[in-house]
């Protein structure tokens, strides 16, 4: 059975992952409103990934006989001044999430919770990818600068991103995807 301290920390993380999904969905809405449908698609895929992250924590708590407790979500920001500003905000947010995962791993070590530690290893790797993905887009947008044509090309490229659902049952503890 999962210990209360670990369960509480993971319930907080479900809230963080859902807040991430909400933030990226708000960015998608802003991109759609500005005619940047490719970037909106990129953010919608990111939203789906965040939901998968939340469900991994949900499954882990549940499978270890714990109690999932959902918390309130705040309304996200509605508008960003430019695509670069939005992706920079996303990058900053991912760095915050990486810090939360590190904190969870610290709690797991302190509680001698090897099951949680194994499950969290997936997230440690995932956060490297999350930060790298956003960072790549920031580099691209910096290259594009003020070029309208460049922005349209970047929009088309980012619109090619597709969501790959995890295999059935992969939300379980430590299952590699
Ligand atoms: Fe769940 O990784 Fe982004 O926030």
GROMACS .gro file of C-alpha atoms and ligand atoms in nm:
model
  181
    1UNK     CA    1   0.000   0.000   0.000
    2UNK     CA    2   0.122   0.349  -0.082
    3UNK     CA    3   0.218   0.566   0.217
    4UNK     CA    4   0.015   0.879   0.289
    5UNK     CA    5   0.307   1.118   0.224
    6UNK     CA    6   0.374   0.970  -0.120
    7UNK     CA    7   0.003   0.954  -0.200
    8UNK     CA    8  -0.044   1.323  -0.111
    9UNK     CA    9   0.254   1.426  -0.321
   10UNK     CA   10   0.125   1.224  -0.619
   11UNK     CA   11  -0.223   1.371  -0.582
   12UNK     CA   12  -0.060   1.715  -0.600
   13UNK     CA   13   0.122   1.600  -0.913
   14UNK     CA   14  -0.206   1.496  -1.078
   15UNK     CA   15  -0.316   1.856  -1.026
   16UNK     CA   16   0.011   1.986  -1.178
   17UNK     CA   17  -0.023   1.759  -1.483
   18UNK     CA   18  -0.387   1.858  -1.533
   19UNK     CA   19  -0.288   2.225  -1.494
   20UNK     CA   20  -0.023   2.165  -1.763
   21UNK     CA   21  -0.292   2.019  -1.991
   22UNK     CA   22  -0.512   2.321  -1.924
   23UNK     CA   23  -0.228   2.566  -1.990
   24UNK     CA   24  -0.140   2.405  -2.323
   25UNK     CA   25  -0.505   2.389  -2.423
   26UNK     CA   26  -0.530   2.764  -2.353
   27UNK     CA   27  -0.225   2.817  -2.575
   28UNK     CA   28  -0.393   2.605  -2.847
   29UNK     CA   29  -0.703   2.824  -2.825
   30UNK     CA   30  -0.489   3.139  -2.855
   31UNK     CA   31  -0.305   2.998  -3.158
   32UNK     CA   32  -0.635   2.903  -3.325
   33UNK     CA   33  -0.769   3.253  -3.261
   34UNK     CA   34  -0.462   3.393  -3.440
   35UNK     CA   35  -0.486   3.158  -3.741
   36UNK     CA   36  -0.185   2.952  -3.636
   37UNK     CA   37  -0.356   2.613  -3.659
   38UNK     CA   38  -0.031   2.415  -3.680
   39UNK     CA   39   0.094   2.553  -3.350
   40UNK     CA   40  -0.252   2.491  -3.203
   41UNK     CA   41  -0.224   2.128  -3.316
   42UNK     CA   42   0.120   2.100  -3.148
   43UNK     CA   43  -0.028   2.231  -2.823
   44UNK     CA   44  -0.331   2.000  -2.845
   45UNK     CA   45  -0.099   1.701  -2.877
   46UNK     CA   46   0.092   1.831  -2.575
   47UNK     CA   47  -0.237   1.860  -2.385
   48UNK     CA   48  -0.310   1.491  -2.458
   49UNK     CA   49   0.037   1.395  -2.335
   50UNK     CA   50  -0.023   1.580  -2.010
   51UNK     CA   51  -0.349   1.392  -1.960
   52UNK     CA   52  -0.156   1.067  -2.002
   53UNK     CA   53   0.093   1.186  -1.740
   54UNK     CA   54  -0.189   1.264  -1.497
   55UNK     CA   55  -0.342   0.921  -1.560
   56UNK     CA   56  -0.010   0.749  -1.483
   57UNK     CA   57  -0.014   0.900  -1.135
   58UNK     CA   58  -0.385   0.817  -1.102
   59UNK     CA   59  -0.316   0.452  -1.192
   60UNK     CA   60  -0.017   0.428  -0.961
   61UNK     CA   61  -0.207   0.554  -0.657
   62UNK     CA   62  -0.506   0.336  -0.738
   63UNK     CA   63  -0.308   0.019  -0.801
   64UNK     CA   64  -0.132   0.057  -0.468
   65UNK     CA   65  -0.458   0.076  -0.281
   66UNK     CA   66  -0.437   0.450  -0.228
   67UNK     CA   67  -0.700   0.716  -0.274
   68UNK     CA   68  -0.694   0.955  -0.568
   69UNK     CA   69  -0.810   1.303  -0.469
   70UNK     CA   70  -0.867   1.558  -0.743
   71UNK     CA   71  -0.804   1.925  -0.673
   72UNK     CA   72  -0.930   2.249  -0.824
   73UNK     CA   73  -0.767   2.394  -1.134
   74UNK     CA   74  -0.711   2.765  -1.182
   75UNK     CA   75  -0.813   2.935  -1.507
   76UNK     CA   76  -0.503   2.959  -1.726
   77UNK     CA   77  -0.373   3.272  -1.900
   78UNK     CA   78  -0.577   3.344  -2.215
   79UNK     CA   79  -0.337   3.520  -2.447
   80UNK     CA   80   0.033   3.544  -2.526
   81UNK     CA   81   0.202   3.832  -2.707
   82UNK     CA   82   0.370   3.608  -2.968
   83UNK     CA   83   0.428   3.240  -3.049
   84UNK     CA   84   0.779   3.278  -2.906
   85UNK     CA   85   0.637   3.417  -2.579
   86UNK     CA   86   0.397   3.122  -2.554
   87UNK     CA   87   0.666   2.860  -2.614
   88UNK     CA   88   0.902   3.036  -2.372
   89UNK     CA   89   0.627   3.022  -2.109
   90UNK     CA   90   0.582   2.651  -2.189
   91UNK     CA   91   0.955   2.596  -2.142
   92UNK     CA   92   0.952   2.771  -1.806
   93UNK     CA   93   0.653   2.561  -1.704
   94UNK     CA   94   0.830   2.237  -1.802
   95UNK     CA   95   1.130   2.336  -1.590
   96UNK     CA   96   0.890   2.381  -1.298
   97UNK     CA   97   0.742   2.033  -1.364
   98UNK     CA   98   1.091   1.880  -1.379
   99UNK     CA   99   1.149   2.027  -1.033
  100UNK     CA  100   0.828   1.868  -0.908
  101UNK     CA  101   0.933   1.526  -1.043
  102UNK     CA  102   1.272   1.560  -0.871
  103UNK     CA  103   1.091   1.645  -0.548
  104UNK     CA  104   0.869   1.335  -0.584
  105UNK     CA  105   1.178   1.118  -0.639
  106UNK     CA  106   1.331   1.268  -0.324
  107UNK     CA  107   1.020   1.179  -0.123
  108UNK     CA  108   1.023   0.826  -0.269
  109UNK     CA  109   1.386   0.782  -0.159
  110UNK     CA  110   1.316   0.919   0.189
  111UNK     CA  111   1.015   0.686   0.225
  112UNK     CA  112   1.210   0.391   0.084
  113UNK     CA  113   0.933   0.355  -0.177
  114UNK     CA  114   1.099   0.160  -0.459
  115UNK     CA  115   0.776   0.109  -0.654
  116UNK     CA  116   0.727   0.487  -0.675
  117UNK     CA  117   1.094   0.539  -0.754
  118UNK     CA  118   1.075   0.298  -1.050
  119UNK     CA  119   0.760   0.461  -1.179
  120UNK     CA  120   0.915   0.807  -1.142
  121UNK     CA  121   1.218   0.705  -1.346
  122UNK     CA  122   0.992   0.713  -1.653
  123UNK     CA  123   0.905   1.073  -1.569
  124UNK     CA  124   1.269   1.171  -1.517
  125UNK     CA  125   1.339   1.063  -1.876
  126UNK     CA  126   1.015   1.209  -2.004
  127UNK     CA  127   1.101   1.552  -1.862
  128UNK     CA  128   1.431   1.553  -2.052
  129UNK     CA  129   1.224   1.501  -2.368
  130UNK     CA  130   0.958   1.754  -2.266
  131UNK     CA  131   1.214   2.030  -2.215
  132UNK     CA  132   1.404   1.938  -2.533
  133UNK     CA  133   1.087   1.940  -2.748
  134UNK     CA  134   0.987   2.291  -2.638
  135UNK     CA  135   1.343   2.417  -2.658
  136UNK     CA  136   1.364   2.302  -3.022
  137UNK     CA  137   1.053   2.502  -3.109
  138UNK     CA  138   1.199   2.810  -2.935
  139UNK     CA  139   1.516   2.778  -3.146
  140UNK     CA  140   1.304   2.751  -3.460
  141UNK     CA  141   1.095   3.057  -3.371
  142UNK     CA  142   1.407   3.260  -3.293
  143UNK     CA  143   1.542   3.170  -3.637
  144UNK     CA  144   1.215   3.276  -3.798
  145UNK     CA  145   1.224   3.614  -3.622
  146UNK     CA  146   0.987   3.867  -3.781
  147UNK     CA  147   0.944   3.682  -4.110
  148UNK     CA  148   0.573   3.623  -4.180
  149UNK     CA  149   0.658   3.360  -4.439
  150UNK     CA  150   0.893   3.187  -4.197
  151UNK     CA  151   0.619   3.184  -3.934
  152UNK     CA  152   0.377   3.020  -4.176
  153UNK     CA  153   0.636   2.753  -4.261
  154UNK     CA  154   0.705   2.692  -3.892
  155UNK     CA  155   0.330   2.667  -3.833
  156UNK     CA  156   0.300   2.403  -4.104
  157UNK     CA  157   0.593   2.206  -3.962
  158UNK     CA  158   0.459   2.211  -3.604
  159UNK     CA  159   0.115   2.105  -3.730
  160UNK     CA  160   0.261   1.770  -3.835
  161UNK     CA  161   0.287   1.659  -3.472
  162UNK     CA  162   0.057   1.367  -3.387
  163UNK     CA  163  -0.042   1.218  -3.057
  164UNK     CA  164   0.076   0.860  -3.009
  165UNK     CA  165  -0.138   0.694  -2.742
  166UNK     CA  166   0.049   0.474  -2.494
  167UNK     CA  167  -0.006   0.098  -2.528
  168UNK     CA  168  -0.300  -0.040  -2.329
  169UNK     CA  169  -0.214  -0.075  -1.962
  170UNK     CA  170   0.098   0.141  -1.993
  171UNK     CA  171  -0.030   0.382  -1.729
  172UNK     CA  172   0.072   0.127  -1.469
  173UNK     CA  173   0.375   0.176  -1.248
  174UNK     CA  174   0.707   0.176  -1.425
  175UNK     CA  175   0.578   0.053  -1.760
  176UNK     CA  176   0.809   0.186  -2.030
  177UNK     CA  177   0.645   0.342  -2.336
  178LIG    FE1  178   0.378   1.635  -1.779
  178LIG     O1  179   0.523   1.702  -1.860
  178LIG    FE2  180   0.477   1.861  -1.929
  178LIG     O2  181   0.407   1.940  -1.789
   0.00000   0.00000   0.00000
